[in-house]
Amino acid sequence: MTLAPLLTVPLAALLSAGLIVLLKPLLQRYALARPNARSSHRVPTPQGGGIAIIAAALITAVVLAVPTGIALGGVELPVLALSVIALAVVGAVDDIRPLPASLRLVIQAGAVAAVVLTVEGRLLPDAPLWLERAFAILAGLWFVNLVNFMDGLDWMTLAEFVPATAFLFALGLAGRYAPEPTLVAGALLGGLLGFAPFNRPVARLFMGDVGSLPIGLIVAWLLFRLAGQGGLQEGLEGGLAAALILPLYPIADATLTLLWRLRRGEAVWQAHRSHYYQVATVNGFSVRETVGSVFALQVALAALAGVTLLWPSRAVTLVCLVLAAGLVGWLLHRFATPRAASA
């Protein structure tokens, strides 16, 4: 192995932290998030730190692509980069002056479709390609938005995706993941780690839509590549089970919250504070306890995803899926239960 892959995480982390230091005065001036009834913060706080995360990840990936042995002649990585930039621009504008939900959705759908239509691999080889791609676009669009919805607490996005990207990067270093997503996973991991000190509770800087939207797209692409690599002809005993397990907490929290809000007849496109992780802070959990619990769960989910890849049998896969669902369900129930009632 060359030294280049090992430089991915520290290079992206240093770039991310350095860009934040340079940009923070501008964000303080032009992108200040003021508290409202649905906010988790109490004092005006600059947002837009995601600019540094995404810029650091893109720069690192470009700089290290050739040294890590990645050919740049294809369309998949350029399309991913352009789609990520498009979502970052939309997010940046929305952070400063909110855009209509319909316009955001159209641009998001276009970015997701561009990535899905150029990605390598198949999720469901026995299904018609058009049906698989249509499903992937809808799933990707929901994933981009749910990552945005779940970014409502200090360190929450880091707790969800630092373990997942670290797992994918380590998987690639072990030769079990393609070089392109390995590089991207490491670059995103580094960007998140560089942002972490500034978002530590109580946060001095928020990620903003400029970070959460493109991060959702990048992670969705990473999971698609994991699910689409080998073994799927035999069912879940390939990357598909691991790709389902890794993001299970944010998917469950956001999806169940959406369904409950639909059932209550609420306007689901409006901001709210009814996600399980937000309810947890009302029920007596501190911010650090909440994000710490999510981080520990995500580490456990990464371990279960690894088990499905190391021992690819139907029995092992089903056990891991059941355990993952049980752990996620347990944490959601714990968040939804007031501390006094659980004592």
mmCIF file of C-alpha atoms in Angstrom:
data_model
loop_
_atom_site.group_PDB
_atom_site.id
_atom_site.type_symbol
_atom_site.label_atom_id
_atom_site.label_comp_id
_atom_site.label_asym_id
_atom_site.label_seq_id
_atom_site.Cartn_x
_atom_site.Cartn_y
_atom_site.Cartn_z
ATOM 1 C CA MET A 1 0.000 0.000 0.000
ATOM 2 C CA THR A 2 1.250 3.498 -0.842
ATOM 3 C CA LEU A 3 1.273 6.307 1.703
ATOM 4 C CA ALA A 4 -1.309 8.383 -0.207
ATOM 5 C CA PRO A 5 -4.495 6.666 1.108
ATOM 6 C CA LEU A 6 -3.324 7.114 4.697
ATOM 7 C CA LEU A 7 -3.006 10.876 4.123
ATOM 8 C CA THR A 8 -6.672 11.230 3.133
ATOM 9 C CA VAL A 9 -8.218 11.726 6.571
ATOM 10 C CA PRO A 10 -5.580 14.030 8.118
ATOM 11 C CA LEU A 11 -5.320 16.177 4.972
ATOM 12 C CA ALA A 12 -9.093 16.668 4.769
ATOM 13 C CA ALA A 13 -9.308 17.354 8.522
ATOM 14 C CA LEU A 14 -6.602 20.024 8.388
ATOM 15 C CA LEU A 15 -8.174 21.636 5.325
ATOM 16 C CA SER A 16 -11.608 21.636 6.933
ATOM 17 C CA ALA A 17 -10.404 23.195 10.195
ATOM 18 C CA GLY A 18 -8.282 25.755 8.362
ATOM 19 C CA LEU A 19 -11.122 26.821 6.080
ATOM 20 C CA ILE A 20 -13.441 27.211 9.075
ATOM 21 C CA VAL A 21 -10.970 29.535 10.783
ATOM 22 C CA LEU A 22 -10.759 31.622 7.596
ATOM 23 C CA LEU A 23 -14.493 31.657 6.852
ATOM 24 C CA LYS A 24 -15.934 32.051 10.337
ATOM 25 C CA PRO A 25 -15.855 35.896 10.376
ATOM 26 C CA LEU A 26 -17.849 35.942 7.122
ATOM 27 C CA LEU A 27 -20.321 33.359 8.417
ATOM 28 C CA GLN A 28 -20.697 35.349 11.637
ATOM 29 C CA ARG A 29 -21.633 38.357 9.543
ATOM 30 C CA TYR A 30 -23.818 36.898 6.804
ATOM 31 C CA ALA A 31 -25.114 33.496 7.979
ATOM 32 C CA LEU A 32 -26.231 33.919 11.570
ATOM 33 C CA ALA A 33 -28.826 31.403 12.800
ATOM 34 C CA ARG A 34 -31.100 33.124 15.302
ATOM 35 C CA PRO A 35 -33.020 31.015 17.846
ATOM 36 C CA ASN A 36 -36.739 30.394 17.371
ATOM 37 C CA ALA A 37 -39.365 28.128 18.906
ATOM 38 C CA ARG A 38 -38.066 25.113 16.973
ATOM 39 C CA SER A 39 -34.360 25.702 17.606
ATOM 40 C CA SER A 40 -32.116 23.669 19.912
ATOM 41 C CA HIS A 41 -29.794 26.635 20.507
ATOM 42 C CA ARG A 42 -30.416 29.700 22.682
ATOM 43 C CA VAL A 43 -28.038 32.335 21.299
ATOM 44 C CA PRO A 44 -27.409 33.505 17.701
ATOM 45 C CA THR A 45 -24.817 31.176 16.169
ATOM 46 C CA PRO A 46 -23.118 31.313 12.755
ATOM 47 C CA GLN A 47 -24.012 28.532 10.349
ATOM 48 C CA GLY A 48 -22.484 27.384 7.086
ATOM 49 C CA GLY A 49 -19.556 25.379 8.440
ATOM 50 C CA GLY A 50 -20.500 22.706 5.935
ATOM 51 C CA ILE A 51 -18.765 24.816 3.276
ATOM 52 C CA ALA A 52 -15.445 23.818 4.816
ATOM 53 C CA ILE A 53 -16.414 20.143 5.146
ATOM 54 C CA ILE A 54 -17.453 19.810 1.514
ATOM 55 C CA ALA A 55 -14.616 21.932 0.119
ATOM 56 C CA ALA A 56 -12.035 19.976 2.116
ATOM 57 C CA ALA A 57 -13.498 16.641 1.007
ATOM 58 C CA LEU A 58 -13.571 17.659 -2.677
ATOM 59 C CA ILE A 59 -10.065 19.152 -2.663
ATOM 60 C CA THR A 60 -8.624 16.121 -0.877
ATOM 61 C CA ALA A 61 -10.298 13.702 -3.280
ATOM 62 C CA VAL A 62 -9.003 15.601 -6.320
ATOM 63 C CA VAL A 63 -5.456 15.941 -4.970
ATOM 64 C CA LEU A 64 -5.147 12.285 -3.927
ATOM 65 C CA ALA A 65 -7.101 10.633 -6.760
ATOM 66 C CA VAL A 66 -4.121 9.940 -8.997
ATOM 67 C CA PRO A 67 -1.648 9.053 -6.176
ATOM 68 C CA THR A 68 -4.159 6.492 -4.891
ATOM 69 C CA GLY A 69 -4.418 4.885 -8.328
ATOM 70 C CA ILE A 70 -7.820 6.222 -9.384
ATOM 71 C CA ALA A 71 -8.336 6.947 -13.086
ATOM 72 C CA LEU A 72 -10.164 10.210 -13.760
ATOM 73 C CA GLY A 73 -11.427 9.357 -17.231
ATOM 74 C CA GLY A 74 -14.926 8.229 -16.234
ATOM 75 C CA VAL A 75 -18.073 10.244 -15.587
ATOM 76 C CA GLU A 76 -19.139 8.894 -12.186
ATOM 77 C CA LEU A 77 -16.832 10.950 -9.954
ATOM 78 C CA PRO A 78 -17.157 14.233 -11.933
ATOM 79 C CA VAL A 79 -20.960 13.913 -11.895
ATOM 80 C CA LEU A 80 -20.893 13.217 -8.161
ATOM 81 C CA ALA A 81 -18.668 16.254 -7.563
ATOM 82 C CA LEU A 82 -20.850 18.573 -9.667
ATOM 83 C CA SER A 83 -24.026 17.301 -7.981
ATOM 84 C CA VAL A 84 -22.474 17.807 -4.557
ATOM 85 C CA ILE A 85 -21.478 21.360 -5.495
ATOM 86 C CA ALA A 86 -25.004 22.058 -6.788
ATOM 87 C CA LEU A 87 -26.566 20.953 -3.504
ATOM 88 C CA ALA A 88 -23.976 22.924 -1.534
ATOM 89 C CA VAL A 89 -24.839 26.093 -3.474
ATOM 90 C CA VAL A 90 -28.568 25.562 -2.906
ATOM 91 C CA GLY A 91 -27.915 24.927 0.775
ATOM 92 C CA ALA A 92 -25.739 28.029 1.096
ATOM 93 C CA VAL A 93 -28.421 30.235 -0.439
ATOM 94 C CA ASP A 94 -31.094 28.629 1.739
ATOM 95 C CA ASP A 95 -29.006 29.215 4.869
ATOM 96 C CA ILE A 96 -28.972 32.955 4.135
ATOM 97 C CA ARG A 97 -32.410 33.423 2.586
ATOM 98 C CA PRO A 98 -34.852 30.466 2.643
ATOM 99 C CA LEU A 99 -35.837 29.159 -0.789
ATOM 100 C CA PRO A 100 -39.265 27.733 -1.720
ATOM 101 C CA ALA A 101 -39.529 24.071 -0.780
ATOM 102 C CA SER A 102 -40.622 23.159 -4.328
ATOM 103 C CA LEU A 103 -37.501 24.717 -5.873
ATOM 104 C CA ARG A 104 -35.213 22.960 -3.397
ATOM 105 C CA LEU A 105 -36.900 19.636 -4.105
ATOM 106 C CA VAL A 106 -36.552 19.973 -7.886
ATOM 107 C CA ILE A 107 -32.827 20.761 -7.647
ATOM 108 C CA GLN A 108 -32.268 17.959 -5.155
ATOM 109 C CA ALA A 109 -34.089 15.499 -7.408
ATOM 110 C CA GLY A 110 -31.949 16.530 -10.367
ATOM 111 C CA ALA A 111 -28.718 16.108 -8.412
ATOM 112 C CA VAL A 112 -29.750 12.701 -7.057
ATOM 113 C CA ALA A 113 -30.910 11.505 -10.490
ATOM 114 C CA ALA A 114 -27.613 12.556 -12.095
ATOM 115 C CA VAL A 115 -25.659 10.522 -9.535
ATOM 116 C CA VAL A 116 -27.919 7.459 -9.701
ATOM 117 C CA LEU A 117 -27.918 7.350 -13.505
ATOM 118 C CA THR A 118 -24.103 7.355 -13.663
ATOM 119 C CA VAL A 119 -23.241 5.177 -10.650
ATOM 120 C CA GLU A 120 -21.587 1.796 -11.126
ATOM 121 C CA GLY A 121 -23.138 -1.405 -9.810
ATOM 122 C CA ARG A 122 -26.634 -2.822 -9.393
ATOM 123 C CA LEU A 123 -28.804 -3.037 -6.300
ATOM 124 C CA LEU A 124 -31.314 -5.553 -7.643
ATOM 125 C CA PRO A 125 -29.802 -7.414 -10.619
ATOM 126 C CA ASP A 126 -32.978 -9.403 -11.262
ATOM 127 C CA ALA A 127 -35.207 -6.314 -11.479
ATOM 128 C CA PRO A 128 -35.562 -4.139 -14.605
ATOM 129 C CA LEU A 129 -32.889 -1.448 -14.653
ATOM 130 C CA TRP A 130 -35.422 1.376 -14.995
ATOM 131 C CA LEU A 131 -37.312 0.172 -11.924
ATOM 132 C CA GLU A 132 -34.141 -0.120 -9.865
ATOM 133 C CA ARG A 133 -32.966 3.349 -10.872
ATOM 134 C CA ALA A 134 -36.377 4.908 -10.149
ATOM 135 C CA PHE A 135 -36.384 3.330 -6.700
ATOM 136 C CA ALA A 136 -32.802 4.481 -6.090
ATOM 137 C CA ILE A 137 -33.653 8.077 -7.052
ATOM 138 C CA LEU A 138 -36.608 8.174 -4.658
ATOM 139 C CA ALA A 139 -34.562 6.559 -1.882
ATOM 140 C CA GLY A 140 -31.638 8.928 -2.521
ATOM 141 C CA LEU A 141 -33.908 11.971 -2.482
ATOM 142 C CA TRP A 142 -35.379 10.905 0.857
ATOM 143 C CA PHE A 143 -31.916 10.185 2.260
ATOM 144 C CA VAL A 144 -30.602 13.635 1.286
ATOM 145 C CA ASN A 145 -33.550 15.250 3.040
ATOM 146 C CA LEU A 146 -33.480 13.056 6.127
ATOM 147 C CA VAL A 147 -29.804 13.868 6.702
ATOM 148 C CA ASN A 148 -30.828 17.523 6.573
ATOM 149 C CA PHE A 149 -33.711 16.894 9.007
ATOM 150 C CA MET A 150 -31.443 15.044 11.430
ATOM 151 C CA ASP A 151 -28.919 17.891 11.600
ATOM 152 C CA GLY A 152 -30.678 19.640 14.470
ATOM 153 C CA LEU A 153 -28.352 19.090 17.415
ATOM 154 C CA ASP A 154 -24.679 19.793 18.083
ATOM 155 C CA TRP A 155 -22.498 16.899 16.884
ATOM 156 C CA MET A 156 -25.530 14.880 15.688
ATOM 157 C CA THR A 157 -24.440 14.535 12.048
ATOM 158 C CA LEU A 158 -20.932 13.641 13.219
ATOM 159 C CA ALA A 159 -22.308 11.003 15.609
ATOM 160 C CA GLU A 160 -24.261 9.459 12.749
ATOM 161 C CA PHE A 161 -21.650 9.485 10.003
ATOM 162 C CA VAL A 162 -18.166 9.512 11.521
ATOM 163 C CA PRO A 163 -18.501 5.802 12.491
ATOM 164 C CA ALA A 164 -20.022 4.933 9.104
ATOM 165 C CA THR A 165 -17.402 6.732 7.002
ATOM 166 C CA ALA A 166 -14.586 5.408 9.216
ATOM 167 C CA PHE A 167 -15.910 1.884 8.689
ATOM 168 C CA LEU A 168 -16.097 2.352 4.902
ATOM 169 C CA PHE A 169 -12.612 3.869 4.762
ATOM 170 C CA ALA A 170 -11.162 1.010 6.825
ATOM 171 C CA LEU A 171 -13.022 -1.454 4.603
ATOM 172 C CA GLY A 172 -11.322 0.075 1.577
ATOM 173 C CA LEU A 173 -7.880 0.014 3.176
ATOM 174 C CA ALA A 174 -8.458 -3.700 3.779
ATOM 175 C CA GLY A 175 -9.175 -4.197 0.075
ATOM 176 C CA ARG A 176 -12.904 -4.908 0.546
ATOM 177 C CA TYR A 177 -14.253 -1.685 -0.993
ATOM 178 C CA ALA A 178 -13.544 -0.032 -4.337
ATOM 179 C CA PRO A 179 -10.801 2.651 -4.454
ATOM 180 C CA GLU A 180 -13.109 5.506 -5.526
ATOM 181 C CA PRO A 181 -15.615 5.291 -2.646
ATOM 182 C CA THR A 182 -12.761 4.522 -0.246
ATOM 183 C CA LEU A 183 -11.112 7.828 -1.144
ATOM 184 C CA VAL A 184 -14.401 9.729 -0.898
ATOM 185 C CA ALA A 185 -15.275 8.114 2.454
ATOM 186 C CA GLY A 186 -11.874 9.064 3.877
ATOM 187 C CA ALA A 187 -12.117 12.617 2.546
ATOM 188 C CA LEU A 188 -15.595 13.088 4.039
ATOM 189 C CA LEU A 189 -14.470 11.552 7.334
ATOM 190 C CA GLY A 190 -11.586 14.013 7.518
ATOM 191 C CA GLY A 191 -13.853 16.945 6.697
ATOM 192 C CA LEU A 192 -16.232 15.956 9.492
ATOM 193 C CA LEU A 193 -13.401 15.543 12.001
ATOM 194 C CA GLY A 194 -11.997 18.975 11.133
ATOM 195 C CA PHE A 195 -15.433 20.490 11.773
ATOM 196 C CA ALA A 196 -15.970 18.604 15.059
ATOM 197 C CA PRO A 197 -14.146 20.979 17.475
ATOM 198 C CA PHE A 198 -16.218 23.952 16.289
ATOM 199 C CA ASN A 199 -19.540 22.095 16.620
ATOM 200 C CA ARG A 200 -18.784 20.653 20.061
ATOM 201 C CA PRO A 201 -21.691 21.284 22.475
ATOM 202 C CA VAL A 202 -22.369 24.131 23.063
ATOM 203 C CA ALA A 203 -21.594 24.739 19.377
ATOM 204 C CA ARG A 204 -19.799 27.846 18.155
ATOM 205 C CA LEU A 205 -20.661 26.967 14.534
ATOM 206 C CA PHE A 206 -23.432 25.041 12.784
ATOM 207 C CA MET A 207 -23.091 22.951 9.643
ATOM 208 C CA GLY A 208 -26.111 24.417 7.846
ATOM 209 C CA ASP A 209 -27.886 23.108 4.763
ATOM 210 C CA VAL A 210 -24.721 23.851 2.771
ATOM 211 C CA GLY A 211 -23.210 20.846 4.556
ATOM 212 C CA SER A 212 -26.076 18.511 5.399
ATOM 213 C CA LEU A 213 -27.562 18.294 1.887
ATOM 214 C CA PRO A 214 -24.332 17.367 0.029
ATOM 215 C CA ILE A 215 -23.259 15.086 2.891
ATOM 216 C CA GLY A 216 -26.539 13.225 2.438
ATOM 217 C CA LEU A 217 -25.806 12.802 -1.282
ATOM 218 C CA ILE A 218 -22.221 11.646 -0.694
ATOM 219 C CA VAL A 219 -23.243 9.090 1.940
ATOM 220 C CA ALA A 220 -26.097 7.853 -0.261
ATOM 221 C CA TRP A 221 -23.579 7.286 -3.088
ATOM 222 C CA LEU A 222 -21.167 5.516 -0.724
ATOM 223 C CA LEU A 223 -23.952 3.193 0.439
ATOM 224 C CA PHE A 224 -25.068 2.511 -3.141
ATOM 225 C CA ARG A 225 -21.515 1.544 -4.080
ATOM 226 C CA LEU A 226 -21.307 -0.713 -1.016
ATOM 227 C CA ALA A 227 -24.642 -2.360 -1.817
ATOM 228 C CA GLY A 228 -23.735 -2.760 -5.477
ATOM 229 C CA GLN A 229 -20.415 -4.501 -5.057
ATOM 230 C CA GLY A 230 -20.439 -8.275 -5.522
ATOM 231 C CA GLY A 231 -22.443 -10.973 -3.862
ATOM 232 C CA LEU A 232 -25.875 -9.526 -4.494
ATOM 233 C CA GLN A 233 -26.780 -12.357 -6.835
ATOM 234 C CA GLU A 234 -27.052 -14.481 -3.691
ATOM 235 C CA GLY A 235 -29.367 -12.029 -1.905
ATOM 236 C CA LEU A 236 -28.498 -9.970 1.152
ATOM 237 C CA GLU A 237 -25.203 -11.817 1.696
ATOM 238 C CA GLY A 238 -23.262 -9.081 -0.068
ATOM 239 C CA GLY A 239 -22.889 -5.378 0.568
ATOM 240 C CA LEU A 240 -26.645 -4.745 0.605
ATOM 241 C CA ALA A 241 -27.169 -5.839 4.207
ATOM 242 C CA ALA A 242 -24.230 -3.714 5.379
ATOM 243 C CA ALA A 243 -25.571 -0.741 3.409
ATOM 244 C CA LEU A 244 -28.949 -1.149 5.137
ATOM 245 C CA ILE A 245 -27.489 -1.491 8.624
ATOM 246 C CA LEU A 246 -25.004 1.415 8.576
ATOM 247 C CA PRO A 247 -27.534 4.304 8.313
ATOM 248 C CA LEU A 248 -30.372 2.550 10.149
ATOM 249 C CA TYR A 249 -30.662 5.002 13.043
ATOM 250 C CA PRO A 250 -31.111 8.229 11.014
ATOM 251 C CA ILE A 251 -33.402 6.421 8.571
ATOM 252 C CA ALA A 252 -35.578 5.067 11.385
ATOM 253 C CA ASP A 253 -35.719 8.325 13.351
ATOM 254 C CA ALA A 254 -36.563 10.500 10.341
ATOM 255 C CA THR A 255 -38.970 8.043 8.680
ATOM 256 C CA LEU A 256 -40.944 7.192 11.808
ATOM 257 C CA THR A 257 -41.168 10.877 12.702
ATOM 258 C CA LEU A 258 -42.493 11.670 9.220
ATOM 259 C CA LEU A 259 -45.105 8.910 9.459
ATOM 260 C CA TRP A 260 -46.271 10.091 12.890
ATOM 261 C CA ARG A 261 -46.577 13.664 11.625
ATOM 262 C CA LEU A 262 -48.549 12.520 8.582
ATOM 263 C CA ARG A 263 -50.862 10.554 10.853
ATOM 264 C CA ARG A 264 -51.455 13.664 12.989
ATOM 265 C CA GLY A 265 -52.208 15.722 9.887
ATOM 266 C CA GLU A 266 -49.252 18.077 10.342
ATOM 267 C CA ALA A 267 -47.601 20.018 7.531
ATOM 268 C CA VAL A 268 -44.553 17.789 7.106
ATOM 269 C CA TRP A 269 -42.589 20.365 5.096
ATOM 270 C CA GLN A 270 -42.495 22.790 8.013
ATOM 271 C CA ALA A 271 -39.686 22.856 10.589
ATOM 272 C CA HIS A 272 -40.407 21.067 13.861
ATOM 273 C CA ARG A 273 -38.816 19.566 16.975
ATOM 274 C CA SER A 274 -40.443 16.143 17.081
ATOM 275 C CA HIS A 275 -37.580 13.873 15.994
ATOM 276 C CA TYR A 276 -36.685 11.287 18.586
ATOM 277 C CA TYR A 277 -33.279 12.840 19.223
ATOM 278 C CA GLN A 278 -34.956 16.221 19.795
ATOM 279 C CA VAL A 279 -37.594 14.721 22.069
ATOM 280 C CA ALA A 280 -34.759 13.139 24.062
ATOM 281 C CA THR A 281 -33.476 16.567 25.109
ATOM 282 C CA VAL A 282 -36.977 17.447 26.327
ATOM 283 C CA ASN A 283 -37.204 14.151 28.213
ATOM 284 C CA GLY A 284 -34.149 14.835 30.348
ATOM 285 C CA PHE A 285 -31.201 13.793 28.156
ATOM 286 C CA SER A 286 -28.385 16.283 27.772
ATOM 287 C CA VAL A 287 -27.072 17.062 24.291
ATOM 288 C CA ARG A 288 -23.880 15.141 25.029
ATOM 289 C CA GLU A 289 -25.844 12.119 26.300
ATOM 290 C CA THR A 290 -28.049 12.148 23.210
ATOM 291 C CA VAL A 291 -25.271 12.389 20.625
ATOM 292 C CA GLY A 292 -23.081 10.037 22.663
ATOM 293 C CA SER A 293 -25.836 7.424 22.606
ATOM 294 C CA VAL A 294 -26.246 7.826 18.845
ATOM 295 C CA PHE A 295 -22.480 7.588 18.310
ATOM 296 C CA ALA A 296 -22.260 4.384 20.389
ATOM 297 C CA LEU A 297 -25.187 2.922 18.450
ATOM 298 C CA GLN A 298 -23.579 3.802 15.125
ATOM 299 C CA VAL A 299 -20.334 2.100 16.193
ATOM 300 C CA ALA A 300 -22.359 -1.019 17.051
ATOM 301 C CA LEU A 301 -24.148 -0.847 13.688
ATOM 302 C CA ALA A 302 -20.798 -0.542 11.893
ATOM 303 C CA ALA A 303 -19.616 -3.660 13.741
ATOM 304 C CA LEU A 304 -22.740 -5.560 12.696
ATOM 305 C CA ALA A 305 -22.286 -4.393 9.098
ATOM 306 C CA GLY A 306 -18.731 -5.703 9.243
ATOM 307 C CA VAL A 307 -19.942 -9.085 10.490
ATOM 308 C CA THR A 308 -22.268 -9.436 7.489
ATOM 309 C CA LEU A 309 -19.289 -8.895 5.177
ATOM 310 C CA LEU A 310 -16.853 -11.135 7.047
ATOM 311 C CA TRP A 311 -19.300 -14.052 7.365
ATOM 312 C CA PRO A 312 -21.609 -13.779 4.343
ATOM 313 C CA SER A 313 -24.253 -16.372 5.177
ATOM 314 C CA ARG A 314 -28.012 -15.971 5.263
ATOM 315 C CA ALA A 315 -28.263 -16.912 8.944
ATOM 316 C CA VAL A 316 -25.561 -14.432 10.006
ATOM 317 C CA THR A 317 -27.088 -11.681 7.879
ATOM 318 C CA LEU A 318 -30.570 -12.167 9.329
ATOM 319 C CA VAL A 319 -29.237 -12.201 12.893
ATOM 320 C CA CYS A 320 -27.315 -8.973 12.270
ATOM 321 C CA LEU A 321 -30.344 -7.290 10.709
ATOM 322 C CA VAL A 322 -32.529 -8.287 13.663
ATOM 323 C CA LEU A 323 -29.925 -7.114 16.164
ATOM 324 C CA ALA A 324 -29.518 -3.809 14.317
ATOM 325 C CA ALA A 325 -33.271 -3.214 14.245
ATOM 326 C CA GLY A 326 -33.526 -4.142 17.920
ATOM 327 C CA LEU A 327 -30.748 -1.754 18.959
ATOM 328 C CA VAL A 328 -32.242 1.109 16.959
ATOM 329 C CA GLY A 329 -35.721 0.423 18.328
ATOM 330 C CA TRP A 330 -34.366 0.295 21.877
ATOM 331 C CA LEU A 331 -32.645 3.681 21.542
ATOM 332 C CA LEU A 332 -35.695 5.310 19.954
ATOM 333 C CA HIS A 333 -37.855 4.006 22.809
ATOM 334 C CA ARG A 334 -35.308 5.265 25.346
ATOM 335 C CA PHE A 335 -35.301 8.727 23.754
ATOM 336 C CA ALA A 336 -39.106 8.830 23.720
ATOM 337 C CA THR A 337 -39.409 7.907 27.426
ATOM 338 C CA PRO A 338 -39.147 10.733 29.968
ATOM 339 C CA ARG A 339 -36.335 10.198 32.457
ATOM 340 C CA ALA A 340 -38.732 10.330 35.442
ATOM 341 C CA ALA A 341 -40.877 7.588 33.920
ATOM 342 C CA SER A 342 -37.879 5.339 33.192
ATOM 343 C CA ALA A 343 -36.341 5.758 36.649
#
